[in-house]
XYZ file of C-alpha atoms in Angstrom:
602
model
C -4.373 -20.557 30.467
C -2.502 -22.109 27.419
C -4.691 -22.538 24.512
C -6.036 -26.230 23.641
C -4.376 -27.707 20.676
C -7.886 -27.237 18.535
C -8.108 -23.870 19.918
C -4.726 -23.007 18.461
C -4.967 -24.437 15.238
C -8.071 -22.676 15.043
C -6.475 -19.138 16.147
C -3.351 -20.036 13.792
C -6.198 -20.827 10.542
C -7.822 -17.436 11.248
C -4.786 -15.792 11.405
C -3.766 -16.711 8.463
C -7.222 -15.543 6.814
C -7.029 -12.253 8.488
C -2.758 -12.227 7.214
C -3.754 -12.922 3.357
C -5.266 -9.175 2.169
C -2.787 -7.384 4.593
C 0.387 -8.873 3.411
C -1.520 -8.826 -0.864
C -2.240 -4.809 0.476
C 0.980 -4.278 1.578
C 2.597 -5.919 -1.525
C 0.159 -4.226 -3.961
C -0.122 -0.858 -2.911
C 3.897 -0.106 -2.210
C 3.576 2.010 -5.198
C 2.062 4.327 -3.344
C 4.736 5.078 -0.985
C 7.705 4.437 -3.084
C 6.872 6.792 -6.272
C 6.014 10.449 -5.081
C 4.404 11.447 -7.784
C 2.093 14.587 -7.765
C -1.327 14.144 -6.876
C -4.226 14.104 -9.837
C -6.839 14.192 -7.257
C -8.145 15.743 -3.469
C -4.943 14.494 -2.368
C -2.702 17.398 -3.723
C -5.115 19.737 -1.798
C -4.808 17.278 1.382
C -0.840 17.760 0.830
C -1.164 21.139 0.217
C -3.187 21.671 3.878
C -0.250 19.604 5.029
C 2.257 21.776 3.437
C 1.135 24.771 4.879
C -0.278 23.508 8.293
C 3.497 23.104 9.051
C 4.611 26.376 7.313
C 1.837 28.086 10.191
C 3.923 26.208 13.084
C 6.872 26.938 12.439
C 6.077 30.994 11.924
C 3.769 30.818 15.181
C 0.082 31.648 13.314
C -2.911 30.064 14.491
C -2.924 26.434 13.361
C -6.476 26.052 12.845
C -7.804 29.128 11.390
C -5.082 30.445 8.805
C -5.408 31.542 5.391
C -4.760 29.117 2.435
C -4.204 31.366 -1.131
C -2.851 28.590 -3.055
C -6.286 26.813 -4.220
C -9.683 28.194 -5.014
C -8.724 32.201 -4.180
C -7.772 31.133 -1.066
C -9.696 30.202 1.886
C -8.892 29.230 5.259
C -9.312 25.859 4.856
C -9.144 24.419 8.480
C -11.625 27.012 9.811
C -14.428 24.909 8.016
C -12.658 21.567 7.345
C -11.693 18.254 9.275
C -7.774 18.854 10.172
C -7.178 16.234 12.702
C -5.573 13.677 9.984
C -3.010 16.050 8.648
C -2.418 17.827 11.928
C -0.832 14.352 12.379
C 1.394 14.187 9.534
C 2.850 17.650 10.970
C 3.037 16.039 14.603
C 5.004 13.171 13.015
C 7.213 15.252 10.523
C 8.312 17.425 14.011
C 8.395 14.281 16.143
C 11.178 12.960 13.455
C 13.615 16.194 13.614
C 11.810 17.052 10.209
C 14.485 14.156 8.999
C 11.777 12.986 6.708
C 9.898 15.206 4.192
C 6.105 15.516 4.447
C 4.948 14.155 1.401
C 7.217 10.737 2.175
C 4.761 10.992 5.482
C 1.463 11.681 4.082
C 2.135 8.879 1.359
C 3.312 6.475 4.201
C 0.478 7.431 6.708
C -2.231 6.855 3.843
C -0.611 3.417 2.957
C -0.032 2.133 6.561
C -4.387 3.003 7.361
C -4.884 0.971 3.939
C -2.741 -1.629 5.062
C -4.116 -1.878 8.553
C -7.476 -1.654 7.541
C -8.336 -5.197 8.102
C -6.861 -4.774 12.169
C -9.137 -2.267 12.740
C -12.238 -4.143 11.862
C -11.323 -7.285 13.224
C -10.256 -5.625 16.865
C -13.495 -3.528 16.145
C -16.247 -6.687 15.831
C -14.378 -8.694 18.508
C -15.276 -6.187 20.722
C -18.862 -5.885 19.298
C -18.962 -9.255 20.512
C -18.776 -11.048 16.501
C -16.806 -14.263 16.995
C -13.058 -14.676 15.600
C -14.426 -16.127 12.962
C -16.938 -13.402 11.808
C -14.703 -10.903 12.761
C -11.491 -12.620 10.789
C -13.875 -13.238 8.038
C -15.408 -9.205 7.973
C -11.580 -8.163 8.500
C -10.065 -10.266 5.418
C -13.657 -9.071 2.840
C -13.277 -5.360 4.220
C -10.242 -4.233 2.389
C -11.230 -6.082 -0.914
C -14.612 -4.158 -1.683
C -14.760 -3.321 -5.372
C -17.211 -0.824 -6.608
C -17.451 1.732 -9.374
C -15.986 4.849 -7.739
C -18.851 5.556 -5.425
C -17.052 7.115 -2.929
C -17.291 4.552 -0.269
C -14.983 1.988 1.618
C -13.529 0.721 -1.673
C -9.676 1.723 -1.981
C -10.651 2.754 -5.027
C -11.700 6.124 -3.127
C -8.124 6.401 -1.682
C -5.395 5.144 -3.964
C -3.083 7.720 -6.179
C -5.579 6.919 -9.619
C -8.736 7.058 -7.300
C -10.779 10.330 -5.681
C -7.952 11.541 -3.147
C -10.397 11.616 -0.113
C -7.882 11.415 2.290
C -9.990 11.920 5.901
C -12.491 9.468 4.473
C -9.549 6.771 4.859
C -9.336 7.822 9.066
C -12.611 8.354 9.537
C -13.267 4.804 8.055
C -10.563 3.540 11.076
C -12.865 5.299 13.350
C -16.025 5.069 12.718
C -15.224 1.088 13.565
C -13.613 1.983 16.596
C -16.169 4.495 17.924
C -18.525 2.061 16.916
C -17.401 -0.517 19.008
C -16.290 1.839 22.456
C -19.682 3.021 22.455
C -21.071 -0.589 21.907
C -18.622 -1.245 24.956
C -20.349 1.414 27.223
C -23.896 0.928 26.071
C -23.430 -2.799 27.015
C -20.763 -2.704 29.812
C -20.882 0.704 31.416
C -17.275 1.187 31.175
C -14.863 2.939 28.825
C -15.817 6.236 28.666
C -12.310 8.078 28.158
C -11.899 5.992 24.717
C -15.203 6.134 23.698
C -14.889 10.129 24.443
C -11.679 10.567 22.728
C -12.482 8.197 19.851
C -15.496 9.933 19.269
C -13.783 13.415 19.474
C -11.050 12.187 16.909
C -13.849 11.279 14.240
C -15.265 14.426 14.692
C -11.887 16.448 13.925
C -11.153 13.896 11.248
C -14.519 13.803 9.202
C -17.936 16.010 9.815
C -20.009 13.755 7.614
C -18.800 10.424 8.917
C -19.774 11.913 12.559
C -22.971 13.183 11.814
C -23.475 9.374 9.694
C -22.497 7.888 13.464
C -25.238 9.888 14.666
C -27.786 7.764 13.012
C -25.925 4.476 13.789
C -25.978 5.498 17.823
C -29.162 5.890 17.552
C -29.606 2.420 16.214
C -27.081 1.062 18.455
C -29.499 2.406 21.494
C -32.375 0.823 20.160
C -31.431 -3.162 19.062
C -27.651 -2.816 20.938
C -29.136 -3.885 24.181
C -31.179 -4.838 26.835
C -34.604 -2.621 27.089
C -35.224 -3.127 30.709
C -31.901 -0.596 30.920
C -32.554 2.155 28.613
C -32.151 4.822 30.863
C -28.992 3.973 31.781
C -27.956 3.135 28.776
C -29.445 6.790 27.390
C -27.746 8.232 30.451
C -23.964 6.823 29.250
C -24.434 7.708 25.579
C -25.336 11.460 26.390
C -22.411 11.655 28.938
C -20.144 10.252 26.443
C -21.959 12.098 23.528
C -21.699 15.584 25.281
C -17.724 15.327 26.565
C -16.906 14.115 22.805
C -18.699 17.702 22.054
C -17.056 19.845 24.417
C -13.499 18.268 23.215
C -14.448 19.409 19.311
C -16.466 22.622 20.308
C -12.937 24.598 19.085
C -13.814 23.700 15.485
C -17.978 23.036 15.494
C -18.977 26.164 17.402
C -17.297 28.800 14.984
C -18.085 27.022 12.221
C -21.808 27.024 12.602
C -21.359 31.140 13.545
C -19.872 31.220 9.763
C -21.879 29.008 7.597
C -22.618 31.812 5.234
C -18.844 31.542 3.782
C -18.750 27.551 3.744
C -19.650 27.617 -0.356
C -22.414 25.789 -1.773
C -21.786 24.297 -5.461
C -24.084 24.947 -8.263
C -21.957 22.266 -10.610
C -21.502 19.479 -8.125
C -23.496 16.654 -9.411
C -26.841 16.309 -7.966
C -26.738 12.299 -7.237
C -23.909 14.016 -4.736
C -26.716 15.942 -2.923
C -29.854 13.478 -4.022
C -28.629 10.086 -4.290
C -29.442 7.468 -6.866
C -32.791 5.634 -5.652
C -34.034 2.624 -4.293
C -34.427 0.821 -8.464
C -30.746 1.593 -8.390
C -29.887 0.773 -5.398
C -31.406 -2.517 -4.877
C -30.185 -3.032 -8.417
C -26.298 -2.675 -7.566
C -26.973 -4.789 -4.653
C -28.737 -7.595 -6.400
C -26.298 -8.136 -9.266
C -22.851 -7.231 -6.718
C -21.821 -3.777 -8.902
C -22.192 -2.342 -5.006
C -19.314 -3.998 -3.441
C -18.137 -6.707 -6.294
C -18.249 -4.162 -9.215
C -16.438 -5.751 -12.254
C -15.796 -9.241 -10.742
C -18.070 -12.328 -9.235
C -19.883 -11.460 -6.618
C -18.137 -13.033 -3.443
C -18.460 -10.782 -0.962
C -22.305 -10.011 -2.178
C -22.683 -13.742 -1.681
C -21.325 -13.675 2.044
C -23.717 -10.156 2.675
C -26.593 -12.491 1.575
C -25.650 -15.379 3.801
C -25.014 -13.191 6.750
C -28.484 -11.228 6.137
C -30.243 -14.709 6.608
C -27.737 -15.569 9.741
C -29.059 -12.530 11.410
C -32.752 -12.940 10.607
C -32.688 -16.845 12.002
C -30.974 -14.726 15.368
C -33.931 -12.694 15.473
C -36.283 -13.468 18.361
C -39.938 -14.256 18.007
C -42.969 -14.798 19.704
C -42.280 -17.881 21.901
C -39.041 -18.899 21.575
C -35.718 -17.316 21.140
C -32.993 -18.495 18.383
C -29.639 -17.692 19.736
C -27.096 -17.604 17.423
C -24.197 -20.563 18.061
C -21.057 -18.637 18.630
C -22.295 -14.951 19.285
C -23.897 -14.834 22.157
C -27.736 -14.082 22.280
C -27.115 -13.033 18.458
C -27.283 -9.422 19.026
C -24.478 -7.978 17.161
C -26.292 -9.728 13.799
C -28.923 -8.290 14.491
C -27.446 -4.474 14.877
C -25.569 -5.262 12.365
C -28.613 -6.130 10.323
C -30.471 -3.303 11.697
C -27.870 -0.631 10.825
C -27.456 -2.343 6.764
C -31.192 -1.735 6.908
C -31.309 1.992 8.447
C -28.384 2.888 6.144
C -29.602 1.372 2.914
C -32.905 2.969 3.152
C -30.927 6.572 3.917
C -28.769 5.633 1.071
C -31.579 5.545 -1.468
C -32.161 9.165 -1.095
C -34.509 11.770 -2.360
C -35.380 9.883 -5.684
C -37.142 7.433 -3.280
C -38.149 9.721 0.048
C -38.467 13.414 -1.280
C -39.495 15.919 0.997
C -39.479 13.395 3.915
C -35.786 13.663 4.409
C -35.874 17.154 5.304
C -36.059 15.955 9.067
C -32.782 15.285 8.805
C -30.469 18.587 10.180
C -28.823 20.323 7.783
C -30.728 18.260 5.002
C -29.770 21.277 2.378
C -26.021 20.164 2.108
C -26.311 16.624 3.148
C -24.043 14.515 0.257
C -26.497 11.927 0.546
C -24.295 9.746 -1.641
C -21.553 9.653 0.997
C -24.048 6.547 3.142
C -22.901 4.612 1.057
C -19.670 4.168 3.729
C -21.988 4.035 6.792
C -23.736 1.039 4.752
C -20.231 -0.692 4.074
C -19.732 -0.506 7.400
C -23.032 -2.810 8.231
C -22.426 -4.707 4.931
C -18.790 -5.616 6.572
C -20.608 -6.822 9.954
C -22.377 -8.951 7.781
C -20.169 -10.600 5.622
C -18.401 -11.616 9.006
C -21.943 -13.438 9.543
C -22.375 -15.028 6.441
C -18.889 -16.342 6.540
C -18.875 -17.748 10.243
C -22.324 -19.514 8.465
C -19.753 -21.135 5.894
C -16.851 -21.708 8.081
C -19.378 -23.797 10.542
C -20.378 -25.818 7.290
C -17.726 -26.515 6.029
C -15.815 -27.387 9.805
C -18.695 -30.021 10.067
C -18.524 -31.676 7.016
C -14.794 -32.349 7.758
C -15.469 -33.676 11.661
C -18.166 -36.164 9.877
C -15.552 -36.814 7.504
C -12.747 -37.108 10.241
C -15.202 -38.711 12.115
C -15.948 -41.920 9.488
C -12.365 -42.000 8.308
C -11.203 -42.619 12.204
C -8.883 -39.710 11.606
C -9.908 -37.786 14.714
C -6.927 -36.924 15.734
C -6.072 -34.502 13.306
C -7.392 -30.963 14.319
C -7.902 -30.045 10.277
C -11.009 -28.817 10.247
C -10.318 -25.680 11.266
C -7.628 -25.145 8.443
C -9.887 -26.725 5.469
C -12.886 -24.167 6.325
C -9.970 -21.267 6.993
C -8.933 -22.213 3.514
C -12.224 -22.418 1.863
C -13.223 -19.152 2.330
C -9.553 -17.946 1.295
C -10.372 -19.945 -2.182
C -13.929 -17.918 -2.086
C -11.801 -14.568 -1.302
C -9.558 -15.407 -4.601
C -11.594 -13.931 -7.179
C -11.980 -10.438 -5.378
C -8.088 -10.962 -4.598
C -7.504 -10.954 -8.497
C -8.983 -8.027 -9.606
C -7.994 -6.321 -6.300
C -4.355 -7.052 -7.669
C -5.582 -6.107 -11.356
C -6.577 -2.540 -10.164
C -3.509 -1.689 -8.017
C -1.434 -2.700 -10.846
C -2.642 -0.336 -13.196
C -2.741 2.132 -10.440
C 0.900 1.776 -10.268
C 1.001 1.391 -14.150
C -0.575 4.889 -14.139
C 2.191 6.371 -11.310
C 4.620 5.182 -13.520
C 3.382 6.407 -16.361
C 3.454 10.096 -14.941
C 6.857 9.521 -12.966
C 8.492 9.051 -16.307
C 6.992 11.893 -18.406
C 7.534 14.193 -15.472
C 11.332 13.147 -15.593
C 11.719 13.587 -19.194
C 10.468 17.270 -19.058
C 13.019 19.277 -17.811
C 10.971 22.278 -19.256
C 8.241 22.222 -16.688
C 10.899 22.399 -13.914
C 12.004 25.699 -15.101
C 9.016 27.481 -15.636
C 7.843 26.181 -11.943
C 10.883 27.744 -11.188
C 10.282 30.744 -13.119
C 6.847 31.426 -11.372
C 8.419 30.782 -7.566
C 11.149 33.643 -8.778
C 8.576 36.193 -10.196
C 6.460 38.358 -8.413
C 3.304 37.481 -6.520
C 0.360 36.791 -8.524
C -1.887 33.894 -9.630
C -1.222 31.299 -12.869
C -2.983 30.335 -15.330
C -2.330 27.026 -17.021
C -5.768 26.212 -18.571
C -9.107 24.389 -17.784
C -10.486 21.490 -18.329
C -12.721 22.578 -20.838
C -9.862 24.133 -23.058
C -6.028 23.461 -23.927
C -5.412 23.365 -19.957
C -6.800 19.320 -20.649
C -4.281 18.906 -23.036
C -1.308 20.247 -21.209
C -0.187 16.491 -19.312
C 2.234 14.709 -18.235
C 0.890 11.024 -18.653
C -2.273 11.610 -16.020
C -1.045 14.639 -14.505
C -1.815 18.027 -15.789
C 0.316 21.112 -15.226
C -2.763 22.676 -13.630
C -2.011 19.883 -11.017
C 1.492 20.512 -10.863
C 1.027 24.233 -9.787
C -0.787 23.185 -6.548
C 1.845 20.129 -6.028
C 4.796 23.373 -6.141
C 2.621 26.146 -4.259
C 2.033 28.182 -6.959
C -1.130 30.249 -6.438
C -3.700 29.674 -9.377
C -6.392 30.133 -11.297
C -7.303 26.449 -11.628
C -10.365 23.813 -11.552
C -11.767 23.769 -8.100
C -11.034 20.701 -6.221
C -14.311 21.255 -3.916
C -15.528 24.599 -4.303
C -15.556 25.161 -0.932
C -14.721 28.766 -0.870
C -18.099 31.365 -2.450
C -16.310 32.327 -5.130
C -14.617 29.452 -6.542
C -17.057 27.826 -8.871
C -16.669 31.436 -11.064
C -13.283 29.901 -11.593
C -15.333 27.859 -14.602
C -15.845 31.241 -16.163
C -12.619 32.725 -16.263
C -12.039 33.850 -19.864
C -9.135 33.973 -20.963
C -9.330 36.301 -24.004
C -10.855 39.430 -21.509
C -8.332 41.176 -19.663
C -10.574 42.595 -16.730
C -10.771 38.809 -15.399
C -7.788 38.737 -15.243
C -7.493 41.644 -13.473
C -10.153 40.185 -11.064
C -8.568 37.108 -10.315
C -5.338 38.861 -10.806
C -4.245 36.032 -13.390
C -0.552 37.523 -13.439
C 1.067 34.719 -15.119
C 0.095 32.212 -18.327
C 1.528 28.803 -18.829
C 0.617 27.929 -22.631
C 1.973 25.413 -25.056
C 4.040 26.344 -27.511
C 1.951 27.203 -30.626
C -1.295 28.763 -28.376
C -2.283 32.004 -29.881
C -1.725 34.723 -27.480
C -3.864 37.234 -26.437
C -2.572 41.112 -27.281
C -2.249 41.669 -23.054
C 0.344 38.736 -23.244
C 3.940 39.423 -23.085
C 6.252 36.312 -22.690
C 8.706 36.342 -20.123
C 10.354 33.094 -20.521
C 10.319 30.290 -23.570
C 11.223 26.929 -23.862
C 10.910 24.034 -26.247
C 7.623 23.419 -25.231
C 6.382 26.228 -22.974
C 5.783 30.267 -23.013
C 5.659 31.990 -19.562
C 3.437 34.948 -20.052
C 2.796 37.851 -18.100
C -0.702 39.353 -18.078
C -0.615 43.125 -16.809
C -3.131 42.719 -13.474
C -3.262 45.479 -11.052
C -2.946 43.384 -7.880
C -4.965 41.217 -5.746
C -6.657 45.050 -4.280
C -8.507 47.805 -6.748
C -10.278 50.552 -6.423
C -13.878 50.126 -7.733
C -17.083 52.161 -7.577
C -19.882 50.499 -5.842
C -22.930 50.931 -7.769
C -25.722 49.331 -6.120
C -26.176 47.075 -2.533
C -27.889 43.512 -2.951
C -28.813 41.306 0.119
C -29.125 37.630 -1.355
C -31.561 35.368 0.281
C -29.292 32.062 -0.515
C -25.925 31.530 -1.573
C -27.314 29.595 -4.591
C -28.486 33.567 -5.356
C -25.631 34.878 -4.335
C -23.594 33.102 -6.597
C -25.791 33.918 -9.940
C -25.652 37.785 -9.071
C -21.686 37.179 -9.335
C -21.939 35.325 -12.098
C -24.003 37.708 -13.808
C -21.629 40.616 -12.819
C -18.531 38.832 -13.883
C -20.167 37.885 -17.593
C -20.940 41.530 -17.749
C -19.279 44.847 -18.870
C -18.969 45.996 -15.216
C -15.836 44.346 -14.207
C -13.649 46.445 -17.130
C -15.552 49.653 -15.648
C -14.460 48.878 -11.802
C -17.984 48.428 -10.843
C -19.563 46.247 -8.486
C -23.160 45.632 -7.452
């Protein structure tokens, strides 16, 4: 049946709510695809995986468990790591006759998931049962979160000036749409091949964001639905639950047989591992630095109103409170359940200690990463609190309608739509204020990179020389000097393939974090890391073992005299470390010793 004229001027209000931030993303973020301009962050190593993902393909190795020597002393990468996202890139780049290059794909798959962000979430809620209004209002706030680089749903985790975490960007997409197919067979009973697969494709796109799902089915099970039908509903989760399982086992089964090599990091921060606490927290939350860092807080404002929409749904003793256009009012009230679960998870150890060691695998839990599971909610909610506003503001103009005998004009609908658009406008601002440095930045680079001819040829240089690794400083030393606008040439030599001796991007590998201890005055490091090659700045003292091979206005190639990546060395004594947090002191101790000049291990 045709829609009713209300009913369509209502659909066509919504729509243009929900078309505002896509078509302001779309506009805003373009940079991102039309300037190809080498990564500064986790995105060079997520083109990189890319890069050589298809370089396994075509020469017929194993594409999930080959080596990577480009980054951290090489590692293979996709033994331990989430693959499915670039996987896709490679499908795409062979599904296109390789007619388009793969870094103009992984730019324009991470700007199309930006840009369709706000779909997602609004197919996602509709089928949690939110109303088009919640859902159009959660879809329009979700892609406008501001926060202060906290590695959650903000785009500031994803754009080229941001933190590079690529996966994070699908398994946002699909931890919604999981979400929602289980919701679907919890409630319905039906759905269980897209609720299987959906599942499966969050696990191959992001470990962390499936175990955080973990938690939220468990929530889902217990305020989702009807008690009188747990068992079934128990029954359908595990089926779905265990097929999802069997679909990743390739990748989780011999990956828990070889934890011992996944690397744990002695310098990653330890709010990564511990979390900030509850003061904090409830803090950020209070005065909107959580998701309205840097501007006034309008989405905070919405969370608020739909936290009180979802505690007036709540049932009580003796009477029920349904809410008006969501049913029996419980998708508030998961949704308020799960921003409760996830906040109190989010505060961490500062506020729970020992207590969250009941959670599996509680040693290398980055407990700062719920912060995205608590978006998530947070987004629910906002949808809440503005269906609360849009109903307000709708009645105010019927009574108004109403007195002024203008009836017959369905505007309601588009004065509440554009209400909350007006309340959107301040996060729309800065929004636009950040991309536009972001692409001030890209621009910025692009141009110095262009006017540097002399970095092209010693790139060149180091693909024509023989095999070994490059050196072109730290962070700590002249390496943070040698730029190009944001980019350093450290960057560039993983952007070109060129194996190196360069700041970890993850330290995922054991050995990586010794990286922060190369020396580069002691010639049996570099023999260890087999350094072969030094990119230095003009005017850099050079160490005796130095002998240029190349010079330009700006640049000396140096070779450093390594004998290989293999040596003979004497083994002079057997260790068996109880952790890898031991493990990696005894190296460290070894390599700031004498032993590595004498060829000895221990």
């Amino acid at each position: 049946m045709a829609a009713s004229g209300p009913d369509r001027w209502k659909s066509t209000a919504l729509g243009f709510l929900l078309l505002v931030p896509i078509v302001f993303n779309a506009i805003a973020l373009f940079p991102e695809i039309s300037r190809p301009v080498p990564s500064l962050n986790d995105d060079a190593v997520h083109y990189l995986l890319i890069q050589r993902a298809s370089e396994a393909l075509a020469g017929g190795e194993n594409l999930f468990d080959h080596w990577l020597p480009e980054v951290e002393l090489g590692f293979p990468y996709f033994f331990y790591y989430q693959h499915l996202p670039h996987l896709t890139v490679v499908a795409l780049h062979r599904l296109l006759l390789q007619r388009v290059d793969l870094l103009t794909l992984f730019n324009l798959v991470r700007y199309l998931l930006l840009v369709g962000f706000p779909l997602t979430v609004y197919w996602s809620m509709r089928r949690l049962d939110f109303s088009p209004v919640a859902a159009a209002v959660g879809a329009a706030g979700a892609s406008l979160f501001s926060s202060d680089h906290r590695y959650g749903l903000e785009y500031d985790s994803y754009v080229w000036r941001g933190l590079g975490v690529y996966t994070q960007l699908w398994a946002a997409h699909l931890y919604f749409i999981v979400l929602a197919n289980l919701y679907r067979l919890v409630e319905r009973g039906g759905g269980y091949a897209a609720a299987v697969f959906s599942t499966a494709a969050l696990g191959l796109s992001h470990l962390l964001y499936s175990y955080m799902l973990t938690i939220t089915v468990l929530v889902l099970f217990f305020f989702g639905g009807s008690r009188a039908s747990w068992r079934a509903r128990l029954a359908r989760l595990a089926l779905a639950g265990g097929l999802a399982a069997v679909v990743c086992s390739y990748m989780w089964l011999p990956y828990l047989s070889q934890t011992a090599f996944f690397a744990w990091s002695p310098y990653l921060q330890s709010w990564k591992y511990d979390s900030f606490g509850a003061g904090e927290i409830l803090k950020w939350l209070a005065d909107g630095d959580l998701f309205d860092f840097g501007r006034p807080p309008v989405l905070t404002v919405l969370l608020a109103l739909g936290i009180a929409a979802a505690l007036a749904s709540w049932p009580t003793r003796g009477r029920q409170r349904p809410a008006a256009e969501n049913g029996d009012g419980r998708p508030g009230r998961l949704a308020l359940a799960l921003f409760a679960v996830w906040l109190g998870l989010y505060f961490g150890r500062p506020t729970w200690g020992r207590l969250l060691d009941i959670l599996p695998l509680h040693d290398g839990l980055l407990l700062h990463r719920f912060v995205g599971s608590l978006g998530v909610a947070a987004i629910l909610l906002i949808g809440l609190g503005g269906e609360c506003l849009y109903a307000k503001v709708e009645c105010f103009m019927l009574y108004f309608q109403f007195k002024t005998q203008n009836s017959k004009l369905e505007i309601h609908s588009v004065v509440a739509s554009l209400f909350l658009l007006a309340l959107f406008f301040p996060a729309l601002r800065e929004r636009g204020r950040f991309y536009a440095l972001n692409a001030e930045w890209m621009e910025r680079t692009e141009k110095a990179l262009d006017s540097d001819p002399d970095s092209r040829a010693v790139l060149a240089a180091l693909k024509e020389l023989p095999p070994g690794r490059a050196y072109a400083g730290l962070r700590a030393n002249w390496g943070n000097d040698l730029r190009f606008g944001d980019v350093h040439f450290y960057d560039l030599l993983t952007f070109n393939r060129v194996a190196a001796v360069s700041p970890p991007y993850s330290g995922i590998s054991l050995n990586a974090d010794l990286i922060w201890h190369f020396d580069e005055r002691n010639p049996a490091h570099y023999n260890f890391f087999n350094v072969k090659y030094v990119v230095a700045p003009r005017g850099l003292p050079r160490a005796d073992f130095w002998t240029p091979v190349r010079e330009t206005a700006r640049y000396v190639l140096y070779r450093a005299g390594t004998s290989g990546y293999a040596d003979f060395v004497a083994v002079a004594e057997r260790k068996s470390p109880p952790s890898q947090k031991v493990l990696f002191q005894q190296n460290l101790d070894w390599l700031q010793s004498g032993a590595p000049a004498l060829k000895r291990v221990a």
